[in-house]
mmCIF file of C-alpha atoms in Angstrom:
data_model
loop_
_atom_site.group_PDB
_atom_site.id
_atom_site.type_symbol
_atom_site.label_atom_id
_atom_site.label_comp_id
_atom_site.label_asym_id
_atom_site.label_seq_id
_atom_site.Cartn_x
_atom_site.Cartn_y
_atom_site.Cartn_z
ATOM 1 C CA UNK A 1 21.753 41.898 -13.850
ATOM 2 C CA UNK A 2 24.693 41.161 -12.456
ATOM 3 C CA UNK A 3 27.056 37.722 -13.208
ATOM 4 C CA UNK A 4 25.922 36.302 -9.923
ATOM 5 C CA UNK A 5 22.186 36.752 -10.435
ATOM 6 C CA UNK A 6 22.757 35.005 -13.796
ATOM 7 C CA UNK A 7 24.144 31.770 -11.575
ATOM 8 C CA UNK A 8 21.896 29.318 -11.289
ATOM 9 C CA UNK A 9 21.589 27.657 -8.115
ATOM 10 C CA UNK A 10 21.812 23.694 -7.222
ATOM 11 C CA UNK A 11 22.297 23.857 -3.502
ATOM 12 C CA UNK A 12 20.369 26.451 -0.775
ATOM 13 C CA UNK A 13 21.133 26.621 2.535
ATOM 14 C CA UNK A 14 18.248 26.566 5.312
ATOM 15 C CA UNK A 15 18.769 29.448 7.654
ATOM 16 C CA UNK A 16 16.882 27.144 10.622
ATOM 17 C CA UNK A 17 15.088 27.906 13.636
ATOM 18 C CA UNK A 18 18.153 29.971 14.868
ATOM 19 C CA UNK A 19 20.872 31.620 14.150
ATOM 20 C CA UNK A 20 22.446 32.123 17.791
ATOM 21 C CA UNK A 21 25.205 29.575 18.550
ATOM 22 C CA UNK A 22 24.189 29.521 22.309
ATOM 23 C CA UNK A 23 20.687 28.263 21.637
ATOM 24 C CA UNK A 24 22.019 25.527 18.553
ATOM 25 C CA UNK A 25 23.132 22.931 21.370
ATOM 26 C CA UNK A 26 20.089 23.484 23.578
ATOM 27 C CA UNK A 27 17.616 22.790 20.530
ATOM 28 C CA UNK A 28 19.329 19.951 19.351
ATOM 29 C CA UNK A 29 19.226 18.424 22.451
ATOM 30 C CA UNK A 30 15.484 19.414 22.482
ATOM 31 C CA UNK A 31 14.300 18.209 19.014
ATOM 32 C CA UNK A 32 16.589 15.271 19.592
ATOM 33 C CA UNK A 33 14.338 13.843 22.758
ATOM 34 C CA UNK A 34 11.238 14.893 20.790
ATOM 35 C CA UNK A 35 12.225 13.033 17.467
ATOM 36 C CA UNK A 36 12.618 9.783 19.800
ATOM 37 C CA UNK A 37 10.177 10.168 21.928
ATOM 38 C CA UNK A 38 7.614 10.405 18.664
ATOM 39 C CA UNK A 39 9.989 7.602 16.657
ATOM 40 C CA UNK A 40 9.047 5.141 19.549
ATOM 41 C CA UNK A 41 5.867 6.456 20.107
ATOM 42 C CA UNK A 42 4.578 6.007 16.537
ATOM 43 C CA UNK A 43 6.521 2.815 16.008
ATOM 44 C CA UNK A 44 5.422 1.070 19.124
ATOM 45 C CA UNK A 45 2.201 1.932 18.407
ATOM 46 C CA UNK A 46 1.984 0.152 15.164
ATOM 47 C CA UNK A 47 4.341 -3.025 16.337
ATOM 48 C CA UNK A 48 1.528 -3.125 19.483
ATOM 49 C CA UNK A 49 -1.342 -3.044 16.796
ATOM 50 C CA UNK A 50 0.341 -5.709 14.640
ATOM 51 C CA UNK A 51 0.793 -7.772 17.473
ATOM 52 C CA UNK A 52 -2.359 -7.909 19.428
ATOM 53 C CA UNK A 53 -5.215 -9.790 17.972
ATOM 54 C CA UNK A 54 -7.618 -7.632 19.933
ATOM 55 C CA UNK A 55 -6.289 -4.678 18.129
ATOM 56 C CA UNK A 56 -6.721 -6.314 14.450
ATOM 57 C CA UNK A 57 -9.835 -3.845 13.973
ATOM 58 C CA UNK A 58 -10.504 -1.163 11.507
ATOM 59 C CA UNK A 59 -9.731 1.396 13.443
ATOM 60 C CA UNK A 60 -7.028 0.543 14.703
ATOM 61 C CA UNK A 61 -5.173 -0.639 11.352
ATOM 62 C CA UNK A 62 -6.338 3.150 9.972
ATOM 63 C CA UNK A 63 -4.901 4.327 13.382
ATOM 64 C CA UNK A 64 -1.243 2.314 12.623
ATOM 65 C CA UNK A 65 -1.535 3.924 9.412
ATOM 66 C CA UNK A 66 -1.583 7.315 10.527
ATOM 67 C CA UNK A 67 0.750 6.602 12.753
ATOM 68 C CA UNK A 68 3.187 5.099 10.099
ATOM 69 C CA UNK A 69 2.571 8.565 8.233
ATOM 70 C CA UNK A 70 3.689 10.694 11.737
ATOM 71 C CA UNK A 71 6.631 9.461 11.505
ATOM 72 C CA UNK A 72 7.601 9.730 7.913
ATOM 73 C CA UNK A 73 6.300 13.145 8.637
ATOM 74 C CA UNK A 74 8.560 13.571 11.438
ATOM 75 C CA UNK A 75 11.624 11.471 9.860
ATOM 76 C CA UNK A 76 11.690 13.889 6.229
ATOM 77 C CA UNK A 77 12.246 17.090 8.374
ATOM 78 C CA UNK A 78 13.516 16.427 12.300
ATOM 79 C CA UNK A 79 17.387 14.678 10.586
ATOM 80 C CA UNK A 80 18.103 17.099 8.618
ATOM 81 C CA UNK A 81 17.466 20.028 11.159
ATOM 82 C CA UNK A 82 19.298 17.937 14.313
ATOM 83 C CA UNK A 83 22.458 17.774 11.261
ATOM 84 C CA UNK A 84 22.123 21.411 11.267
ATOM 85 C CA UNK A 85 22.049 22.591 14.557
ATOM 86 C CA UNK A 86 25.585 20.985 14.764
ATOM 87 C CA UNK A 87 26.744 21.711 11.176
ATOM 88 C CA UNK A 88 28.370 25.342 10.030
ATOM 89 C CA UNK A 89 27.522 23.996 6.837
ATOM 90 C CA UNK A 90 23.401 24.250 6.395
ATOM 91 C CA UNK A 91 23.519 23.302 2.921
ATOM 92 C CA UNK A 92 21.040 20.654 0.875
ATOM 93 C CA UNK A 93 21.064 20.036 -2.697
ATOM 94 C CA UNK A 94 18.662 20.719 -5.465
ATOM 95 C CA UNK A 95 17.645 17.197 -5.350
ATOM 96 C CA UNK A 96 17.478 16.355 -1.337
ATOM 97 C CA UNK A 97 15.526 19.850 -1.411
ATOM 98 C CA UNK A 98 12.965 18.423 -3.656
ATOM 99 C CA UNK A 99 12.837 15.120 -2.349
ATOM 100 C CA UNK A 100 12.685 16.382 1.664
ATOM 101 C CA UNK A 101 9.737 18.836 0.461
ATOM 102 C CA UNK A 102 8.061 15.281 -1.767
ATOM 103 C CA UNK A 103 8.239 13.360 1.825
ATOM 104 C CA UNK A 104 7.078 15.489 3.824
ATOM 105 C CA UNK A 105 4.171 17.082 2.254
ATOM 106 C CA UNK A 106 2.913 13.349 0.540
ATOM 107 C CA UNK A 107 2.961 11.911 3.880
ATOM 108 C CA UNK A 108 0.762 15.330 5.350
ATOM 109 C CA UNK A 109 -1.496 14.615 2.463
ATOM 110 C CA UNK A 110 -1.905 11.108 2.768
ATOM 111 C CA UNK A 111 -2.429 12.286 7.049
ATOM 112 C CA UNK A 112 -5.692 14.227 5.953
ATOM 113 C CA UNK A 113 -7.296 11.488 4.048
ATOM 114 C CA UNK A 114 -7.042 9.186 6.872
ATOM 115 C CA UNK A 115 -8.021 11.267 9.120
ATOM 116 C CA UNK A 116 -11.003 11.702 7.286
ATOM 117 C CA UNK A 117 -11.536 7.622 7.080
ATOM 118 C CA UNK A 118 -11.040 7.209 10.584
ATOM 119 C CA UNK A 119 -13.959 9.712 10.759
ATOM 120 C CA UNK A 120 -16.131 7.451 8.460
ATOM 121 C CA UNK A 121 -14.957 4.828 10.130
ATOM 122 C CA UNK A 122 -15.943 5.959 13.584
ATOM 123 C CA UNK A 123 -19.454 7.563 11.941
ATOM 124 C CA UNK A 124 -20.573 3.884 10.726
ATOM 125 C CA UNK A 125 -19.537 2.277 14.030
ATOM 126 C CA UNK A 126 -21.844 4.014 15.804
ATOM 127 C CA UNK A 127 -24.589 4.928 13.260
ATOM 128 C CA UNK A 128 -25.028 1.822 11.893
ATOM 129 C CA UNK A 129 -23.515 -0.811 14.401
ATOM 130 C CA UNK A 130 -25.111 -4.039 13.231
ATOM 131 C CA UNK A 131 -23.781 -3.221 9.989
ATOM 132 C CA UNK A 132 -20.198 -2.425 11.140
ATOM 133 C CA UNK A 133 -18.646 -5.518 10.613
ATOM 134 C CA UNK A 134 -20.203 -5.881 7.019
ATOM 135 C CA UNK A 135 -19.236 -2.360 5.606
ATOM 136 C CA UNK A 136 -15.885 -1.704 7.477
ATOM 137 C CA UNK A 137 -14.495 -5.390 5.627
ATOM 138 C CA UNK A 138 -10.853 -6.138 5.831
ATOM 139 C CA UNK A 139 -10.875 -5.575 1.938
ATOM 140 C CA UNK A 140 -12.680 -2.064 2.130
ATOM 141 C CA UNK A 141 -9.980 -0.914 4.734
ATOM 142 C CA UNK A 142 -7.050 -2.117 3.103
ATOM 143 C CA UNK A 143 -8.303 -0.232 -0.106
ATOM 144 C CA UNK A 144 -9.296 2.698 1.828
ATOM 145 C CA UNK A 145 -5.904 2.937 3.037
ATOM 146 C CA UNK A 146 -3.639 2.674 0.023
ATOM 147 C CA UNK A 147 -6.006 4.596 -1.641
ATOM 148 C CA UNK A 148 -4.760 7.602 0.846
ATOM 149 C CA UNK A 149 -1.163 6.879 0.830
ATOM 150 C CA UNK A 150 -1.829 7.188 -3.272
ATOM 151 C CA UNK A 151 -3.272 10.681 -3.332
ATOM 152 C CA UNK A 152 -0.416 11.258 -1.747
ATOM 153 C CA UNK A 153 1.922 10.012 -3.926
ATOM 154 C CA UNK A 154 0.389 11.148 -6.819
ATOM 155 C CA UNK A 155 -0.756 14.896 -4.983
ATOM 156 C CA UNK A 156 3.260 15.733 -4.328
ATOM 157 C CA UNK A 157 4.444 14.133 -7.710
ATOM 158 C CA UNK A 158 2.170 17.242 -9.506
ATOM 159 C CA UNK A 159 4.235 20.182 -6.977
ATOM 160 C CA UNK A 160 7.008 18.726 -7.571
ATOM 161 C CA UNK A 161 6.983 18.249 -11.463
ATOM 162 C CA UNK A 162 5.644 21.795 -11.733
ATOM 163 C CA UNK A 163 8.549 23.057 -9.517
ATOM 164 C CA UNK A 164 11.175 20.987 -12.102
ATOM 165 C CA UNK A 165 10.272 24.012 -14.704
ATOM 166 C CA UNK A 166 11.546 26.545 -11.975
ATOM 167 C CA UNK A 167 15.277 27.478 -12.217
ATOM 168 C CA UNK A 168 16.498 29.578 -8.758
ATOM 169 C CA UNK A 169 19.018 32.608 -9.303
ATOM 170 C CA UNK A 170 17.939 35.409 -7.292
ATOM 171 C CA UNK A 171 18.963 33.736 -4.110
ATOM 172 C CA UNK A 172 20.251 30.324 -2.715
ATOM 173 C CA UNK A 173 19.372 31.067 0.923
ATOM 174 C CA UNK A 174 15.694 29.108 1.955
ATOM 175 C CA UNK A 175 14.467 31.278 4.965
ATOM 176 C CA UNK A 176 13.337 27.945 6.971
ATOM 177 C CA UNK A 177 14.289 25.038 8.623
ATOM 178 C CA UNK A 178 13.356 22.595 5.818
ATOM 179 C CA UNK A 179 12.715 23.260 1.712
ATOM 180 C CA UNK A 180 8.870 24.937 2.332
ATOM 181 C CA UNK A 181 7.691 25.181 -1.301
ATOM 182 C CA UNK A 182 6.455 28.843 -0.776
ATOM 183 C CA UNK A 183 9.779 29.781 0.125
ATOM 184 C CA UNK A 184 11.136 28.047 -3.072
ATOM 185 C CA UNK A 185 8.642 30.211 -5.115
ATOM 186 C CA UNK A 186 10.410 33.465 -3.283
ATOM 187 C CA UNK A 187 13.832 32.957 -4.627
ATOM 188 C CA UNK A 188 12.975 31.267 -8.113
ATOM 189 C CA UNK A 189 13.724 33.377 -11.316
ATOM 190 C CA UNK A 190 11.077 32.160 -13.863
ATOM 191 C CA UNK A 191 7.526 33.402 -12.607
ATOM 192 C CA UNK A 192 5.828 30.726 -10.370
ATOM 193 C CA UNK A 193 2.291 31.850 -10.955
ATOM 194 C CA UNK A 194 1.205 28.920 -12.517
ATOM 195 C CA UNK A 195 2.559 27.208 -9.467
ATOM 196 C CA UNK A 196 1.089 29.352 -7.053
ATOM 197 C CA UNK A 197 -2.196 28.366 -8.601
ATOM 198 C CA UNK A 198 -2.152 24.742 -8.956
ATOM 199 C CA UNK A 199 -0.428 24.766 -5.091
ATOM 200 C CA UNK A 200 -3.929 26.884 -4.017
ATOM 201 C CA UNK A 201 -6.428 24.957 -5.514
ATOM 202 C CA UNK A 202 -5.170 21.719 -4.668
ATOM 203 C CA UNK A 203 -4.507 22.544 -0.550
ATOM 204 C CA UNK A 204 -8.258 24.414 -0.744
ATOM 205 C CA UNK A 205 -9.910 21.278 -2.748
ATOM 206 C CA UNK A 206 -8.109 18.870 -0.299
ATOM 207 C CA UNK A 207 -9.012 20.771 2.580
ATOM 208 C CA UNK A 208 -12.293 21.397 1.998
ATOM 209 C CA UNK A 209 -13.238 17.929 0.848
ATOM 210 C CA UNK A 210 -11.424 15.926 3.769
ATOM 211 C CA UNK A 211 -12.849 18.571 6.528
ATOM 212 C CA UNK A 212 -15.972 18.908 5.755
ATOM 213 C CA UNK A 213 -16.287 14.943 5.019
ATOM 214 C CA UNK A 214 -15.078 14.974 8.808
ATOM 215 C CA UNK A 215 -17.146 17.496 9.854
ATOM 216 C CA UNK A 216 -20.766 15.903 8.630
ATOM 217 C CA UNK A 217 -19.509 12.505 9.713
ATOM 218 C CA UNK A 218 -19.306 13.959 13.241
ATOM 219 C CA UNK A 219 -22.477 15.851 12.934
ATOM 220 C CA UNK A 220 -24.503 12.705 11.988
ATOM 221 C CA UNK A 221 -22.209 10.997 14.937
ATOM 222 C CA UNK A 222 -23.000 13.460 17.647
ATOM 223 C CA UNK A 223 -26.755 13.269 16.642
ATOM 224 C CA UNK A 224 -26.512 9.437 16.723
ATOM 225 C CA UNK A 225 -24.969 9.558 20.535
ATOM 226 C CA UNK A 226 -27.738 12.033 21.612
ATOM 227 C CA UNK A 227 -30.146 9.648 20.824
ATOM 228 C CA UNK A 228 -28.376 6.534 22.773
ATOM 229 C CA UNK A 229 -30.942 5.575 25.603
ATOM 230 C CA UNK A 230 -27.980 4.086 28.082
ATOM 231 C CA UNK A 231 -25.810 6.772 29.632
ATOM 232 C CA UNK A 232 -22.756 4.334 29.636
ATOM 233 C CA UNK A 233 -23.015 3.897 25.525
ATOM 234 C CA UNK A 234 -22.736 7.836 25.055
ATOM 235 C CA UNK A 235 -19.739 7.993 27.041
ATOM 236 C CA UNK A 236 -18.254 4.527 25.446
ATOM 237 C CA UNK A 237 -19.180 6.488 22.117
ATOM 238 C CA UNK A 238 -17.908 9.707 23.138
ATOM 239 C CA UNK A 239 -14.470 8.475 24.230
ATOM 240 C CA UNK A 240 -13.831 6.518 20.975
ATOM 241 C CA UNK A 241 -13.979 10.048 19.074
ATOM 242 C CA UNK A 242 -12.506 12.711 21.481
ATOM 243 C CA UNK A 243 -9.336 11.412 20.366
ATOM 244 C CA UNK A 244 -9.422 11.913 16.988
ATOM 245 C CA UNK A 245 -11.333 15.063 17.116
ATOM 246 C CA UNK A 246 -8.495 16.491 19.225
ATOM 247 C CA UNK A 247 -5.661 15.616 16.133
ATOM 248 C CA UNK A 248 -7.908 16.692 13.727
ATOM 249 C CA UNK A 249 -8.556 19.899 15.448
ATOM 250 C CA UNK A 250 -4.449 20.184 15.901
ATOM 251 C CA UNK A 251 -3.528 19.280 12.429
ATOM 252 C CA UNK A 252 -6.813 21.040 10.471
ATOM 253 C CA UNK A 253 -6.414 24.531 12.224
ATOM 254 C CA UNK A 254 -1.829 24.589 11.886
ATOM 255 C CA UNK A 255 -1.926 23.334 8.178
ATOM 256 C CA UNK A 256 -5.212 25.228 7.150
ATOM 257 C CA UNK A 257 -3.353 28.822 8.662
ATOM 258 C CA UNK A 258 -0.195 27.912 6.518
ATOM 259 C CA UNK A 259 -1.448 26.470 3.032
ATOM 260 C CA UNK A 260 -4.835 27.460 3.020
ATOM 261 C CA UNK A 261 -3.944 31.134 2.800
ATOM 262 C CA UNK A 262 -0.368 31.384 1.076
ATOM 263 C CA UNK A 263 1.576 34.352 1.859
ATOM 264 C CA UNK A 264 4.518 35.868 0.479
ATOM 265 C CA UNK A 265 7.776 37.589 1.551
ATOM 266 C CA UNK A 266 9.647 36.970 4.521
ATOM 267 C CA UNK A 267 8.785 34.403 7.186
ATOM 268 C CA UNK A 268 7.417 35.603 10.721
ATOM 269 C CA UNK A 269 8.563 33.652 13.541
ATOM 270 C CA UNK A 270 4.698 33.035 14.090
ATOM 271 C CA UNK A 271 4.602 31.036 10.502
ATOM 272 C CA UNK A 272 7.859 28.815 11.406
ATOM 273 C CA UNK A 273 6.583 27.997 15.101
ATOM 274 C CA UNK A 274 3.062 27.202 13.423
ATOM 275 C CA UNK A 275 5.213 24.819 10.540
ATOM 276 C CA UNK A 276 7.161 23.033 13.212
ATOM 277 C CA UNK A 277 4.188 22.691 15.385
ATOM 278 C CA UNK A 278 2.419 19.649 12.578
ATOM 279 C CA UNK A 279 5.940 18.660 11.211
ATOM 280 C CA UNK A 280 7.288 17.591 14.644
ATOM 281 C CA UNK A 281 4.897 18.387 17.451
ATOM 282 C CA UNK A 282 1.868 16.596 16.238
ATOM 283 C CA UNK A 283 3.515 13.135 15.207
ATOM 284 C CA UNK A 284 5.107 13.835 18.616
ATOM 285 C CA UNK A 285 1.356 13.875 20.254
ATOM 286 C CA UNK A 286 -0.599 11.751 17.619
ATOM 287 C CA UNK A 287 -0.035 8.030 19.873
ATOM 288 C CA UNK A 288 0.127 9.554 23.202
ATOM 289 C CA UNK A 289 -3.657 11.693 22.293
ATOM 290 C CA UNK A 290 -4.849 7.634 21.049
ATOM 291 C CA UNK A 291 -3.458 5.535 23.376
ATOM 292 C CA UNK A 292 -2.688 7.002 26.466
ATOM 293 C CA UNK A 293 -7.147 6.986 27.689
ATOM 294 C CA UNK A 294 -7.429 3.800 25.511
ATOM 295 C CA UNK A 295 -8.277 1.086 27.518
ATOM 296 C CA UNK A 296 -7.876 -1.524 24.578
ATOM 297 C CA UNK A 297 -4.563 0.038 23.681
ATOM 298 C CA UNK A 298 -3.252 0.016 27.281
ATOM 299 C CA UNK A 299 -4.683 -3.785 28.093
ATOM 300 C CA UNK A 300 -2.986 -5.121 25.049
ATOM 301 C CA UNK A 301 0.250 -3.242 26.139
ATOM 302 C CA UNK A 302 0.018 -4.867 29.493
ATOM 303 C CA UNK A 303 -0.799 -8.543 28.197
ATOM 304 C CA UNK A 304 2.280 -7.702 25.601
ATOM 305 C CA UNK A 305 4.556 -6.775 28.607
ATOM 306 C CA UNK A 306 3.284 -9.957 30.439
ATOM 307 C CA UNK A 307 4.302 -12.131 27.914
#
């Protein structure tokens, strides 16, 4: 091996979405709208919830929560890759690396386990109705949620201490726009098998268990609106979860296509566009898919603006 293949690295530099100058200023200008257009989104969402009494209901403090994780989501990848598009330097250290990759993937974690508590949420308002109020407690939901925003945590804390015992020398160059962990694996220089395996069975144990909790919580919903009497409660019913079916259907079917089903060597434009689709698209889409045919969300936004 040669002396440079001996140095080990402790910054990488993101090759980005592009490498054609004439497109740089056009995409910043793009991702740019999109990053505030899903900062105000996401944040106005929650300062409407926390403002509204009408709104202080289970699901819509799990739906401020999710939207809190969008844009940490959003905020641990869309800064750095704006700083890019203008920068000749595309450089990130060994540390921002690891901590951009921590962000990021705790607060997609942390997005499927409420996303599968706004599903048992949504299953016991209309299952068990009477009993709503008694199950879904103020208690029960607080735990419920920092129960998901642990997982998280703790989820990313396991990557990353496993990816502390990789050193990088073969390369310093991260084929992305942000510090993917698979691409990480490509360039280290000890053997990241035992990576590899723990990074698998946790995204297929997480997956599994959150979608399928989702799924039979739906199931037991749908069969629970069939059997509504009053035409008017099935489509009351119906419109509470067509909403959240469509982000789980958006986030499930991107992250399950990436993480799901590792691959290796070099990274299609398909697999980027698929990446940046949930890391900036979705908490882009997340408040807009919730509020915009919620008629509680849109009367407490006009009796906010009144005021």
């Amino acid at each position: 091996m040669t002396e440079e293949n001996h140095t080990l690295v402790t910054e990488f530099i993101l090759t980005g979405l592009t490498d054609q100058p004439t497109l740089k200023a056009a995409l910043f200008l793009l991702f740019l709208i999109i990053y505030l257009i899903t900062m105000v989104g996401n944040l106005g969402l929650i300062a409407l919830i926390w403002k509204d009494p009408h709104l202080h209901t289970p699901m819509y403090l799990f739906l401020s929560s999710l939207a809190f994780a969008d844009s940490c989501t959003s905020s641990s990848v869309t800064p750095k890759m704006l700083i890019n598009f203008l920068s000749k330097s595309h450089e990130i250290s060994l540390v921002e690396c690891f901590a951009q990759f921590y962000f990021m993937g705790s607060s997609a974690t942390t997005e499927c386990f409420l996303l599968t508590v706004m599903a048992y949420d949504r299953y016991v308002a209309i299952c068990n109705p009477l009993l709503y109020p008694v199950v879904m407690s103020n208690r029960l939901c607080t735990q419920f949620i920092a129960v998901t925003y642990l997982i998280g945590t703790l989820h990313l804390a396991v990557h990353v201490g496993l990816l502390l015992r990789l050193t990088f020398c073969r390369s310093n160059i991260i084929q992305y726009y942000y510090c993917e962990i698979l691409q990480l694996f490509n360039i280290s220089c000890i053997d990241p098998s035992v990576n590899i395996v723990v990074l698998s069975v946790f995204s297929i144990s997480i997956q599994a268990f959150t979608f399928l909790t989702i799924m039979v919580s739906y199931v037991r919903v749908l069969f629970a609106i069939l059997n509504k009497k009053s035409e008017k409660g099935k489509r009351k019913a119906f419109s509470t979860c067509s909403a959240h079916l469509l982000s789980v259907s958006l986030f499930y079917g991107t992250i399950f296509l990436i993480y799901v089903c590792p691959g290796s060597g070099p990274v299609g434009d398909k697999e980027k566009m698929l990446s940046l689709f949930y890391t900036v698209i979705i908490p882009l889409l997340n408040p807009f898919v919730y509020s915009l045919r919620n008629k509680e969300v849109i009367g407490a936004f006009r009796r906010v603006v009144r005021k």
